[in-house]
Coordinates of C-alpha atoms in Angstrom, one line a residue:
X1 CA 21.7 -13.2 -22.6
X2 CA 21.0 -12.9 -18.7
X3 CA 19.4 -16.7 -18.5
X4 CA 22.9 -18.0 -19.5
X5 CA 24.4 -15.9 -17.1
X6 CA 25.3 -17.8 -13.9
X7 CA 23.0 -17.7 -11.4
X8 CA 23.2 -15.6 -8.2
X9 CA 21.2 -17.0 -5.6
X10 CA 22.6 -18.1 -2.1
X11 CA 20.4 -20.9 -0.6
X12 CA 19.4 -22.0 2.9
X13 CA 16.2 -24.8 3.8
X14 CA 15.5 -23.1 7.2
X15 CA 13.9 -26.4 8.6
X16 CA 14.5 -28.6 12.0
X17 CA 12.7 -31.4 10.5
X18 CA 13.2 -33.4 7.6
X19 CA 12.1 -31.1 4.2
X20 CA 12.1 -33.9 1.7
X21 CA 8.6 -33.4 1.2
X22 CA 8.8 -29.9 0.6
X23 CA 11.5 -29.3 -1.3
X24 CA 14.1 -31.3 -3.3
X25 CA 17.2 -32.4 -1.3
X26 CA 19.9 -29.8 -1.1
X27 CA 22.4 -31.5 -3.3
X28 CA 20.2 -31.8 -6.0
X29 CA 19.4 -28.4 -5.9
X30 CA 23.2 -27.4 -5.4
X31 CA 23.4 -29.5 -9.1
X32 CA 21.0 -27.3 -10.7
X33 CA 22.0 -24.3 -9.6
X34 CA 25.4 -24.6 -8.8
X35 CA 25.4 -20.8 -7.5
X36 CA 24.1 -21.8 -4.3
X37 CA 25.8 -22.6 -1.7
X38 CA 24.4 -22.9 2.7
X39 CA 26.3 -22.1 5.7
X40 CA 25.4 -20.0 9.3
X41 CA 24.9 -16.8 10.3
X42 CA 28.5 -17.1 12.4
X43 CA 30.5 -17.5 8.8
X44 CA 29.3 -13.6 8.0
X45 CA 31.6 -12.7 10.9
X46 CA 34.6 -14.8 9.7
X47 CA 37.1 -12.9 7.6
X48 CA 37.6 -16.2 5.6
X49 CA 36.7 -17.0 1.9
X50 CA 32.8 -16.0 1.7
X51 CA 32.8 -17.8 -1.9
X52 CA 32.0 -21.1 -0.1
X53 CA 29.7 -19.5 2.4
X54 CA 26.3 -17.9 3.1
X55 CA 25.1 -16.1 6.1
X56 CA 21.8 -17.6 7.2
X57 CA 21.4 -19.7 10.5
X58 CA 20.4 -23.5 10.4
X59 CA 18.7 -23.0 13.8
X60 CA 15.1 -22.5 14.2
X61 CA 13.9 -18.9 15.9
X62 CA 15.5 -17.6 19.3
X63 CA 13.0 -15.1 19.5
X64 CA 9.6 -15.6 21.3
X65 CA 6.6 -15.4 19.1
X66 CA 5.4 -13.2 21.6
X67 CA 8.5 -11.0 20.8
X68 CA 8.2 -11.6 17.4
X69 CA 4.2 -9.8 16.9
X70 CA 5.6 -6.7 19.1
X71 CA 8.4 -6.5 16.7
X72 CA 5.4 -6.5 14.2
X73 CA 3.2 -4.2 16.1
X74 CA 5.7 -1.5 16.2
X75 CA 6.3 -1.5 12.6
X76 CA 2.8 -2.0 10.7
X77 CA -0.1 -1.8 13.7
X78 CA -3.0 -2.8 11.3
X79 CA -1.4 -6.3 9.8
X80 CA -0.4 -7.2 13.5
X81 CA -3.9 -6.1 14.7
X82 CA -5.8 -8.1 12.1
X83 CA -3.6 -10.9 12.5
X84 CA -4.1 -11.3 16.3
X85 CA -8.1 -11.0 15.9
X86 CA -8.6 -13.0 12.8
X87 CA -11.1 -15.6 14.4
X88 CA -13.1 -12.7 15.8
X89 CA -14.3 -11.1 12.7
X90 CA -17.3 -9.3 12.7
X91 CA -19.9 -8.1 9.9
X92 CA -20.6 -5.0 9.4
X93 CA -23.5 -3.4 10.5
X94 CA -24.2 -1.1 8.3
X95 CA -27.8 -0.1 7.4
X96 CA -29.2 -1.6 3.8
X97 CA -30.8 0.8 2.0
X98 CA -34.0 -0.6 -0.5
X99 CA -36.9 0.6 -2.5
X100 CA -39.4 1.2 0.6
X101 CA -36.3 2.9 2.7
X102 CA -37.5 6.0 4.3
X103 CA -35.7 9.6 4.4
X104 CA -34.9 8.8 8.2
X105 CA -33.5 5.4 7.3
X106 CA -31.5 7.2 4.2
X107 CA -29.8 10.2 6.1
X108 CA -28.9 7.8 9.2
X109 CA -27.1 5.3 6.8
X110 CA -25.3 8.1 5.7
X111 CA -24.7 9.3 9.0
X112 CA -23.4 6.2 10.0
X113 CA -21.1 5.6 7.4
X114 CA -19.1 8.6 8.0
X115 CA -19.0 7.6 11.8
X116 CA -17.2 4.5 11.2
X117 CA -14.3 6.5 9.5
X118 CA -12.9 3.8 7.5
X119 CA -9.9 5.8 6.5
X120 CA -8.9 6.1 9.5
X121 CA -8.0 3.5 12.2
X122 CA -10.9 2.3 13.4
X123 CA -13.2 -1.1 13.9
X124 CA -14.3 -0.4 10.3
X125 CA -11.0 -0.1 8.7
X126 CA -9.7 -3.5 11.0
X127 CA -13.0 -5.3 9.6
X128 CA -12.2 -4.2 5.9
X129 CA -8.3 -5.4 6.2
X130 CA -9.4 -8.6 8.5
X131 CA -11.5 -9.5 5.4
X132 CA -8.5 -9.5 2.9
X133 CA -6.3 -10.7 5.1
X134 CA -8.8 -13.6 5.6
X135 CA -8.9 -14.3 1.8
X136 CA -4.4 -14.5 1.9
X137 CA -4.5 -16.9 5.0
X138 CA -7.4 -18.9 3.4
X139 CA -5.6 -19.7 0.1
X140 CA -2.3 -20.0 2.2
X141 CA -3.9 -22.5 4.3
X142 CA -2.2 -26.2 3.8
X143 CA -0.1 -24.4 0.7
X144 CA 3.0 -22.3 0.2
X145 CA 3.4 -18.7 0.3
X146 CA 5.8 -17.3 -2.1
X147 CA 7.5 -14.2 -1.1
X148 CA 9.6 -12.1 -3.2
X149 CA 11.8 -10.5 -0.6
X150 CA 12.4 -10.3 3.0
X151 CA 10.5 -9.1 6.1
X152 CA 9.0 -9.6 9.1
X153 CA 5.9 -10.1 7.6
X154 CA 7.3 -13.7 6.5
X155 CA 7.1 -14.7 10.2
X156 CA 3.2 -14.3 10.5
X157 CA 2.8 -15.7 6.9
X158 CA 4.5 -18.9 8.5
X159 CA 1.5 -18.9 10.7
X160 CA -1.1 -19.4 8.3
X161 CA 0.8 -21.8 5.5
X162 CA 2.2 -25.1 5.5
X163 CA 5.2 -23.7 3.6
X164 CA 7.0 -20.3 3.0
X165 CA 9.2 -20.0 0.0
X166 CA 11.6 -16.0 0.3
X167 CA 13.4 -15.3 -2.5
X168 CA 15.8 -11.9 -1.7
X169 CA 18.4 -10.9 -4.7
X170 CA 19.6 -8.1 -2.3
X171 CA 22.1 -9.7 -0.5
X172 CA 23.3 -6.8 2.0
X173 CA 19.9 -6.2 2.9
X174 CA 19.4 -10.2 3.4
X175 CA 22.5 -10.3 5.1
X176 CA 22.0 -7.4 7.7
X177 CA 18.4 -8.6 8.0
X178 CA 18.8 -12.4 9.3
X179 CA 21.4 -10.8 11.8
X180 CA 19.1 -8.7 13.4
X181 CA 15.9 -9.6 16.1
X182 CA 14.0 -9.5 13.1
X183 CA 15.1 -11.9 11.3
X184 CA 15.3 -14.7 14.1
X185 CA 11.9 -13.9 14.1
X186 CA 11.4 -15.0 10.7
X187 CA 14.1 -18.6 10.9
X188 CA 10.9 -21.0 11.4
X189 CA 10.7 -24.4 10.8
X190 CA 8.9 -24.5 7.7
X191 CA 10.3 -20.9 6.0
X192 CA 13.0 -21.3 3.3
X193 CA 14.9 -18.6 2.1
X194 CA 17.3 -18.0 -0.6
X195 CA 19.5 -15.1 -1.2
X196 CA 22.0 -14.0 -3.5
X197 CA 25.2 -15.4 -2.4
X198 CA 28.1 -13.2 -1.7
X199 CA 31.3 -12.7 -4.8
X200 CA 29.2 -14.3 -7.1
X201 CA 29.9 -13.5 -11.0
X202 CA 27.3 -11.1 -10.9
X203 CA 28.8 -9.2 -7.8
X204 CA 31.1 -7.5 -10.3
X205 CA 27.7 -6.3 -12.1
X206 CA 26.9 -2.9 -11.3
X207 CA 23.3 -0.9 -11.7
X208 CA 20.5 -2.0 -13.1
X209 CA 22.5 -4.3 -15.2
X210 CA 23.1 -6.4 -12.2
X211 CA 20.3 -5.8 -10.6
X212 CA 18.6 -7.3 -13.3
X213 CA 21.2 -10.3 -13.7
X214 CA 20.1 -11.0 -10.3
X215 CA 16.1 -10.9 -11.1
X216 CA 17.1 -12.9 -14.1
X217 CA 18.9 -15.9 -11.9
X218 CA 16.2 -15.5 -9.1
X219 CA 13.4 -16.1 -11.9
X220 CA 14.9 -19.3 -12.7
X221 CA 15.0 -20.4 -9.2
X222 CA 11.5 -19.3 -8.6
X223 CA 10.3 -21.3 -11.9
X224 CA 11.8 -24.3 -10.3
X225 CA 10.7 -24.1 -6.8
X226 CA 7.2 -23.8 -8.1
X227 CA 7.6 -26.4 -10.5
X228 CA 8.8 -28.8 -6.6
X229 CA 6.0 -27.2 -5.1
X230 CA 2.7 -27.4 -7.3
X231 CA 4.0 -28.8 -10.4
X232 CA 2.7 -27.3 -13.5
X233 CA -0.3 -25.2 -11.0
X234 CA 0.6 -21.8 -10.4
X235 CA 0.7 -20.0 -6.8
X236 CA -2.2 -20.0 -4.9
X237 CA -0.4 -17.1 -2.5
X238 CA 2.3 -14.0 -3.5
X239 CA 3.6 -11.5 -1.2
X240 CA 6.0 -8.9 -2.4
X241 CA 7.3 -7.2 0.1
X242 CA 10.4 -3.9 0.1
X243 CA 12.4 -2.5 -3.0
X244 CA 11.1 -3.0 -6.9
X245 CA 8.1 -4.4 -6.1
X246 CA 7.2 -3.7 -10.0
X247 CA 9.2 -6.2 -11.3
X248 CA 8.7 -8.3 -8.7
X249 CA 5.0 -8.6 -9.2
X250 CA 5.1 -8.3 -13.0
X251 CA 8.1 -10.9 -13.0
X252 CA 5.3 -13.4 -11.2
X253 CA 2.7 -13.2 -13.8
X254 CA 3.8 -16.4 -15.4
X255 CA 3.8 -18.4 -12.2
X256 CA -0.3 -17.0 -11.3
X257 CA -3.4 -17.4 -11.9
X258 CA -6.4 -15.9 -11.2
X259 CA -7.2 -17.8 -8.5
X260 CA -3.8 -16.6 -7.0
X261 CA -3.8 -14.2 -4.1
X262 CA -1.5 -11.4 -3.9
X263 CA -0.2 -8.9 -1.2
X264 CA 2.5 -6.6 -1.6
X265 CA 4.0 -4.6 1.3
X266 CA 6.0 -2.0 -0.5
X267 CA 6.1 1.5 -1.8
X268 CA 3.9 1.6 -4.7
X269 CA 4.0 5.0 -6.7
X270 CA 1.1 6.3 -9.5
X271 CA 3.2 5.1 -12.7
X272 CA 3.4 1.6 -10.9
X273 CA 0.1 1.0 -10.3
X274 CA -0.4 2.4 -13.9
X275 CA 2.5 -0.6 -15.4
X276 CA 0.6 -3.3 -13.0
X277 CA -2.7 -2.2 -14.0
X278 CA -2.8 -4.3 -17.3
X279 CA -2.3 -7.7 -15.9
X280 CA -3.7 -7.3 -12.3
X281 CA -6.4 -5.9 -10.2
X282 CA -5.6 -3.9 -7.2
X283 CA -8.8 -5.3 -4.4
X284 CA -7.9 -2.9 -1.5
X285 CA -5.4 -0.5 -0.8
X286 CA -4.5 0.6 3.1
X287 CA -2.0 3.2 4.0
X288 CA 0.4 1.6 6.9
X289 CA 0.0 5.2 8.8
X290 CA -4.1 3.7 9.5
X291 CA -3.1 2.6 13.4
X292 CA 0.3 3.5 13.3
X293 CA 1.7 7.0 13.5
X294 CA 4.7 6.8 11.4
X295 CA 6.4 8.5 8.4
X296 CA 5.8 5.6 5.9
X297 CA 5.0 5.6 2.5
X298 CA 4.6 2.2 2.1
X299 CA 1.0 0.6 1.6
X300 CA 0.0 -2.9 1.6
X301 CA -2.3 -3.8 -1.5
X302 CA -4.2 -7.1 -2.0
X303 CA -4.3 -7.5 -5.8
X304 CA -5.7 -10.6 -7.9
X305 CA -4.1 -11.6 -11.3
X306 CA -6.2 -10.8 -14.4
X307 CA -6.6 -12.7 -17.6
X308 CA -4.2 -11.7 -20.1
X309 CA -3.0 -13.7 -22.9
X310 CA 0.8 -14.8 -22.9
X311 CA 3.5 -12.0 -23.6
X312 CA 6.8 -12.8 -25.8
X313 CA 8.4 -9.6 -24.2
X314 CA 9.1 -9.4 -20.2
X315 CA 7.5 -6.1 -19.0
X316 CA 9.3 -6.5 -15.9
X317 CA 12.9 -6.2 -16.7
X318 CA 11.6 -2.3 -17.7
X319 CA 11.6 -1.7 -13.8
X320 CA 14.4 -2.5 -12.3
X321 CA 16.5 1.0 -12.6
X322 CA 17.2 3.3 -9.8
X323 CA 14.0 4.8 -9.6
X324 CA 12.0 2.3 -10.1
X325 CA 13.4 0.7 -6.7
X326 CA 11.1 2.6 -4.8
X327 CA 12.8 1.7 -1.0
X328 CA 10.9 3.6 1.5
X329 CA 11.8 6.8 2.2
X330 CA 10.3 9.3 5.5
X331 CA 11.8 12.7 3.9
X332 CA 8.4 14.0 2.5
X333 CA 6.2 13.1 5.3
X334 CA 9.1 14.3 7.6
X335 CA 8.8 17.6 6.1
X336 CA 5.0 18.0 6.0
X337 CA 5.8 17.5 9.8
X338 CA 8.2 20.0 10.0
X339 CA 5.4 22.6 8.2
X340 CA 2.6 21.2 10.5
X341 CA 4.8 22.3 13.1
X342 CA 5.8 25.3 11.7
X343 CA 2.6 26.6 10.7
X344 CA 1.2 26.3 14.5
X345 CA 1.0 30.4 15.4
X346 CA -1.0 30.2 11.9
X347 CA -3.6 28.2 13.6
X348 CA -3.6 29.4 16.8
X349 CA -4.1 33.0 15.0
X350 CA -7.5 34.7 16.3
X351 CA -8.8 35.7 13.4
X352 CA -8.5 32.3 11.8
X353 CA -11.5 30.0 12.1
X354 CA -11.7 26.7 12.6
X355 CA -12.8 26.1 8.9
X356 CA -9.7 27.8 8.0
X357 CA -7.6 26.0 10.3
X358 CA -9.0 22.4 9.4
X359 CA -8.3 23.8 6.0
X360 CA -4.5 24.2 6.1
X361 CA -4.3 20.9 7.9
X362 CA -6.3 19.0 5.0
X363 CA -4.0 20.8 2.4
X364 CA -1.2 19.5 4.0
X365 CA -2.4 15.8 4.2
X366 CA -2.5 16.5 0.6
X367 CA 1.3 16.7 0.1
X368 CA 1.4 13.6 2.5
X369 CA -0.9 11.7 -0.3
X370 CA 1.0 13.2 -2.8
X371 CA 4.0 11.3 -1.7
X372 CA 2.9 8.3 -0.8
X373 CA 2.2 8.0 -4.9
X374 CA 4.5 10.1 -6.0
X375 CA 8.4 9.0 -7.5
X376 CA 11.7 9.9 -6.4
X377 CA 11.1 13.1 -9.5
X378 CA 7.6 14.2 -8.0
X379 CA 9.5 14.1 -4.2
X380 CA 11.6 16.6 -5.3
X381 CA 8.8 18.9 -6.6
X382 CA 6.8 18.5 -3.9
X383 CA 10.1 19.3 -1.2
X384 CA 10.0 22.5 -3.2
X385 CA 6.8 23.3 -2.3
X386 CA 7.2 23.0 1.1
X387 CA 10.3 24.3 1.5
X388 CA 8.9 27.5 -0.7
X389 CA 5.7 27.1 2.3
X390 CA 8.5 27.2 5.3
X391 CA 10.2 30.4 3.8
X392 CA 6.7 32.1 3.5
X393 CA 5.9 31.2 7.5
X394 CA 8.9 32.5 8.7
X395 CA 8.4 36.2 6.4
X396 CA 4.7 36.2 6.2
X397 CA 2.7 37.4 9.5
X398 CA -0.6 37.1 8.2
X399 CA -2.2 33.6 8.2
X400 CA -4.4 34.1 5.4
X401 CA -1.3 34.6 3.1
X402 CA 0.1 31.3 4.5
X403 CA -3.0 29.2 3.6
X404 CA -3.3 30.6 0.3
X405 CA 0.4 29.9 -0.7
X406 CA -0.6 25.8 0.8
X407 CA -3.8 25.6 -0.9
X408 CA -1.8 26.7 -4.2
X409 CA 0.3 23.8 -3.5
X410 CA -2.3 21.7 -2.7
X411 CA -4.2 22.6 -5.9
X412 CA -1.4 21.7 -8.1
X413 CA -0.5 18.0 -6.7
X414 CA -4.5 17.3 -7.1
X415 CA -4.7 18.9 -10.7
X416 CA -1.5 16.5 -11.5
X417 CA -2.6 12.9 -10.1
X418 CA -6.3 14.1 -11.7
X419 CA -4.2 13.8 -15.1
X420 CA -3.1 10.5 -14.2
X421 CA -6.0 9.1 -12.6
X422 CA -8.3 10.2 -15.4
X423 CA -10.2 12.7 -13.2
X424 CA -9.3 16.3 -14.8
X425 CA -13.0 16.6 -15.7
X426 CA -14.1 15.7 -12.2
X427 CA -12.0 17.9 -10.7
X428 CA -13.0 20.8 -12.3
X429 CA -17.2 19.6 -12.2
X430 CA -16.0 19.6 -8.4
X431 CA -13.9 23.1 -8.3
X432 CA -17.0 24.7 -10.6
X433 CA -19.7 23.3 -7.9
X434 CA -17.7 25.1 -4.9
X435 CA -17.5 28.4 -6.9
X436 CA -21.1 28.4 -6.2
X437 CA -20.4 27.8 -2.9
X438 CA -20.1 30.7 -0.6
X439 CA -20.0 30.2 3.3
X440 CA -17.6 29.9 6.1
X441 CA -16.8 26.2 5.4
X442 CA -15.6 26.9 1.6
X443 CA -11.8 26.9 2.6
X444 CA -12.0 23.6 3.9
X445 CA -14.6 21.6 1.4
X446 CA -11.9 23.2 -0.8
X447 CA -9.4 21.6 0.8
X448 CA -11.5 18.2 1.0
X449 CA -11.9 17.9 -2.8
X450 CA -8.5 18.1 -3.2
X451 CA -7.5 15.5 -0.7
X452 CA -10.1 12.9 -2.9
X453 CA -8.7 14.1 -6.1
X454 CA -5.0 13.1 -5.2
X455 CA -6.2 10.5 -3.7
X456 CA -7.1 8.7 -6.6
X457 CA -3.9 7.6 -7.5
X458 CA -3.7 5.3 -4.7
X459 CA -6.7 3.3 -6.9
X460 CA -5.2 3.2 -10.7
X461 CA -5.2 -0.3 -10.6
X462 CA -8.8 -0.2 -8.9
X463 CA -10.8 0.5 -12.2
X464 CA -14.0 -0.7 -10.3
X465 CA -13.1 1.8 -7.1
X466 CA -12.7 4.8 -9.5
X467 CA -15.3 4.4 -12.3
X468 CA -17.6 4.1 -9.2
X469 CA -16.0 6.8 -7.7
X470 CA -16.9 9.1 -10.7
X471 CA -20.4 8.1 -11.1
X472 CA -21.0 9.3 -7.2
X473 CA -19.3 13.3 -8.3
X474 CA -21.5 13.7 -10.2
X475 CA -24.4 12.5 -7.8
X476 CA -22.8 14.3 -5.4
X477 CA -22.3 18.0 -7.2
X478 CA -26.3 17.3 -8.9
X479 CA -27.3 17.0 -5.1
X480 CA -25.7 20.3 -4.1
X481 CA -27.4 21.9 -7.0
X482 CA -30.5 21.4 -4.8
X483 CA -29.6 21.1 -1.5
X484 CA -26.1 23.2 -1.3
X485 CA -25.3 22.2 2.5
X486 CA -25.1 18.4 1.0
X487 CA -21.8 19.1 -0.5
X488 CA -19.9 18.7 2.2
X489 CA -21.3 15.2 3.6
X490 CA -21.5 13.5 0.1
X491 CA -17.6 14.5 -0.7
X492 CA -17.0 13.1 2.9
X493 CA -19.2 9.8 1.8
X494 CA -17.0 9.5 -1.3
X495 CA -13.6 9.9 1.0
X496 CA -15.5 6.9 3.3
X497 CA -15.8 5.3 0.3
X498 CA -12.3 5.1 -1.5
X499 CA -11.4 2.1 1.1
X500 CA -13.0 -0.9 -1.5
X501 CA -15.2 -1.5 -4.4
X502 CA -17.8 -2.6 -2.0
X503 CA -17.9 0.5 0.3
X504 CA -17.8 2.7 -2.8
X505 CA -21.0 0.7 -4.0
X506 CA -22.8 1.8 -0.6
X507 CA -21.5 5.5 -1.0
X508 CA -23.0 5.5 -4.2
X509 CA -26.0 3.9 -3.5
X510 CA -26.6 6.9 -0.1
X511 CA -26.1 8.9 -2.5
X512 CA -28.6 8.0 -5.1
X513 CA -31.0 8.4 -1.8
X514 CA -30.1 11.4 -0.7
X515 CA -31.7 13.0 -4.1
X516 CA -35.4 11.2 -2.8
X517 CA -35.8 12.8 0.9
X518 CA -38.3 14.9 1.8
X519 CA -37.3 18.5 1.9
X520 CA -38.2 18.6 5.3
X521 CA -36.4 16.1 6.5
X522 CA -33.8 16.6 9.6
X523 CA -30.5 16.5 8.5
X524 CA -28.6 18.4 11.5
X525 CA -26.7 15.0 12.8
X526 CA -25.4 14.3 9.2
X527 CA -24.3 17.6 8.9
X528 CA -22.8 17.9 12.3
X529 CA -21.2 14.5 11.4
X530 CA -19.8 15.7 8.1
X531 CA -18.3 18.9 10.2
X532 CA -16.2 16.5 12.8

């Protein structure tokens, strides 16, 4: 019923040179979808008849590119780092472990992999993004990028295509965007973006059922503009990028292959990952807080398209109610601040070690990983949790009684994203292992297993990451077994790991070593490593 309805779009080629080799003239594509309609960024200003207008500018950028990668500095650090240093990639370094490998050569390879703290921001992490950002540019290179909404990001992806194609059906947000610095930023030469056009027939839809009247109308113009593009070959680039980014990538299936290269800059809970699991593989995943302090909970993913054979049904039109828009949204992490802050004469408390203190702090990165994944519904369990841990500061004076009430906490998010992720057993082989456990650093390896458990989520569509990921638990609690002071460095290995498939094969495969060393053999700079 939505295909026949009229279609929504606004449209503007955002070009200084002639675009007749890159897309069809504008009158032919006013003619096919009559919806559309171009004007200037002034006409937003005008109280006249916005039917017969847009709101996008024909010039090219104001803004200095220099201007343009601060702009992108200040809001996602990694992409704008990796961006400026693509030509200066470097392998890593890391040492190869074989059959003839000696215990020395086995416990510094796992000594030097939790050095490089690829979870953190650091040369390795750079490296590991530089290399999937590598693979985007490559496949954007003499092509077009197709971006289902609108960003910043669309000015560097201008840098490495011959084309970019934006497709936005929020038209506020499009509209408020092209008006700020950001969006000159993003009016280059060869960038084309359409929008939903203002008091269009669907403007008097409301909720998802014009939300997904728009997704229906911006379908159609996508299936067209791929069909002027590469004919009858799918995409060789996607980027999804702010609110629904479920629909958005499951609404793209038709138009990918697997060949096709994907990147989506969004919020991306558990149960999206789970509905975008079926029909594509999530490569990487790389939180935007890496070299960036901010209250974000977006990620960017690379993802590939999987063979699937063709649906009747369209999955995506499934996702396009309120909670499945998914806009970010600092609250959560906001208040995990506000308890880190809160918390402060707990750790500065005498009696409190530093295990214990490390402890409470890894507990509450575990409500910050909780709602990077979680939905709107889990935000609001998770708010009262710490709301519940603020009341208990301000009453309790005993810090031992605040940690327990935050490891509670803690406990439950990691026993709900184990259900999800398919790691309830793992969790409790882990939990049974540290029962077994009794020393100063219990409280915090505590603490650590539950920060990998939630973690886990971030990888549902990373089947290889986490089947991977199990096989090295179980290495892991068979080496404590023998060697109980291992625990803590192999469920630090497995943290290290969670970054890519290929770093979880080298966790594993330290692991797997570990069990052959000499009982004698020195282990105090692994441990001391494993400690920091």
């Amino acid at each position: 019923m939505c295909t026949s309805a009229a279609f929504s779009c606004g449209i503007l080629l955002l070009s200084i040179a002639s675009l007749t080799d890159a897309l069809p003239p504008t009158q032919t594509l006013q003619q096919e979808h009559p919806s559309f309609g171009r004007c200037t960024v002034d006409d937003t200003g005008k109280s006249t008849n916005t039917r017969n207008t847009s709101f996008l500018q024909d010039d090219a950028s104001s803004t200095s590119d220099e201007e343009c990668m601060l702009l992108l500095s200040e809001q996602d650090g990694l992409f704008a780092n990796a961006l400026n240093n693509m030509a200066n990639q470097e392998e890593s370094t890391g040492i190869r472990l074989n059959s003839v490998s000696t215990s020395e050569d086995i416990v510094s390879a796992a000594t030097e992999m939790l050095r490089q703290r690829c979870m953190e921001c650091t040369a390795c992490t750079l490296r590991n993004f530089k290399k999937h950002l590598e693979l985007f540019g490559n496949a954007a290179k003499e092509s077009t990028v197709v971006v289902l909404g609108l960003g910043l990001h669309v000015h560097a992806f201008s840098k490495m295509a011959k084309n970019v194609v934006v497709v936005e059906t929020d038209y506020s947000f499009c509209r408020s965007f092209l008006r700020s610095k950001a969006g000159s930023c993003v009016m280059q030469a060869n960038v084309h973006i359409y929008c939903t056009r203002p008091n269009s027939s669907l403007e008097d839809e409301t909720g998802s059922k014009g939300v997904q009247q728009h997704f229906f109308a911006a379908r159609e113009l996508i299936r067209d503009l791929i069909k002027q593009q590469f004919g009858d070959v799918p995409a060789s680039t996607l980027a999804v990028l702010g609110s629904f980014p479920v629909a958005k990538l499951l609404l793209m299936q038709d138009f990918l292959d697997q060949s096709s290269v994907i990147l989506a800059r969004s919020r991306m809970c558990a149960e999206g990952l789970d509905a975008v699991n079926k029909s594509m593989r999530a490569l990487a995943s790389f939180d935007l807080r890496h070299c960036l302090p901010s209250d974000y909970t977006e990620n960017i993913i690379f993802l590939q398209r999987l063979f699937s054979p063709p649906m009747r049904e369209q999955p995506w039109t499934n996702y396009l109610t309120e909670e499945w828009e998914l806009k970010d949204n600092n609250s959560p992490i906001s208040l995990v601040n506000s308890v880190r802050a809160a918390t402060q004469w707990v750790t500065s408390d005498g009696g409190f070690d530093r295990w214990k203190r490390s402890a409470l702090q890894k507990f509450l990165d575990v409500h910050v990983l909780a709602s990077m994944t979680g939905s709107d519904g889990d935000w609001g369990n998770i708010k009262l949790a710490l709301e519940k841990v603020l009341e208990r500061t301000a009453k309790e004076q005993k810090a031992d009684v605040v940690l327990e009430e935050i490891k509670n906490s803690a406990l439950q998010l990691a026993r709900k994203a184990a259900l999800r992720s398919g790691f309830k057993e793992y969790l409790e082989l882990l939990l049974d292992g540290l029962a077994e456990r009794h020393g100063a650093s219990e409280p915090f390896v505590h603490a650590l297993i539950c920060e990998l458990i939630t973690g886990t989520e971030r990888y549902i569509a990373s089947p290889g990451i986490l089947d991977k990921m199990k096989d090295a638990i179980e290495e892991a609690c068979e080496l404590s077994e023998n060697t109980p002071k291992l625990l803590l460095p192999a469920l630090r290995l497995i943290r290290e790991g969670m970054g890519s498939e290929e770093s979880m094969s080298h966790c594993l495969r330290i692991l797997l070593k570990l069990k052959e060393i000499d009982p004698g053999a020195d282990l105090s700079e692994l441990l001391q490593e494993a400690e920091q």
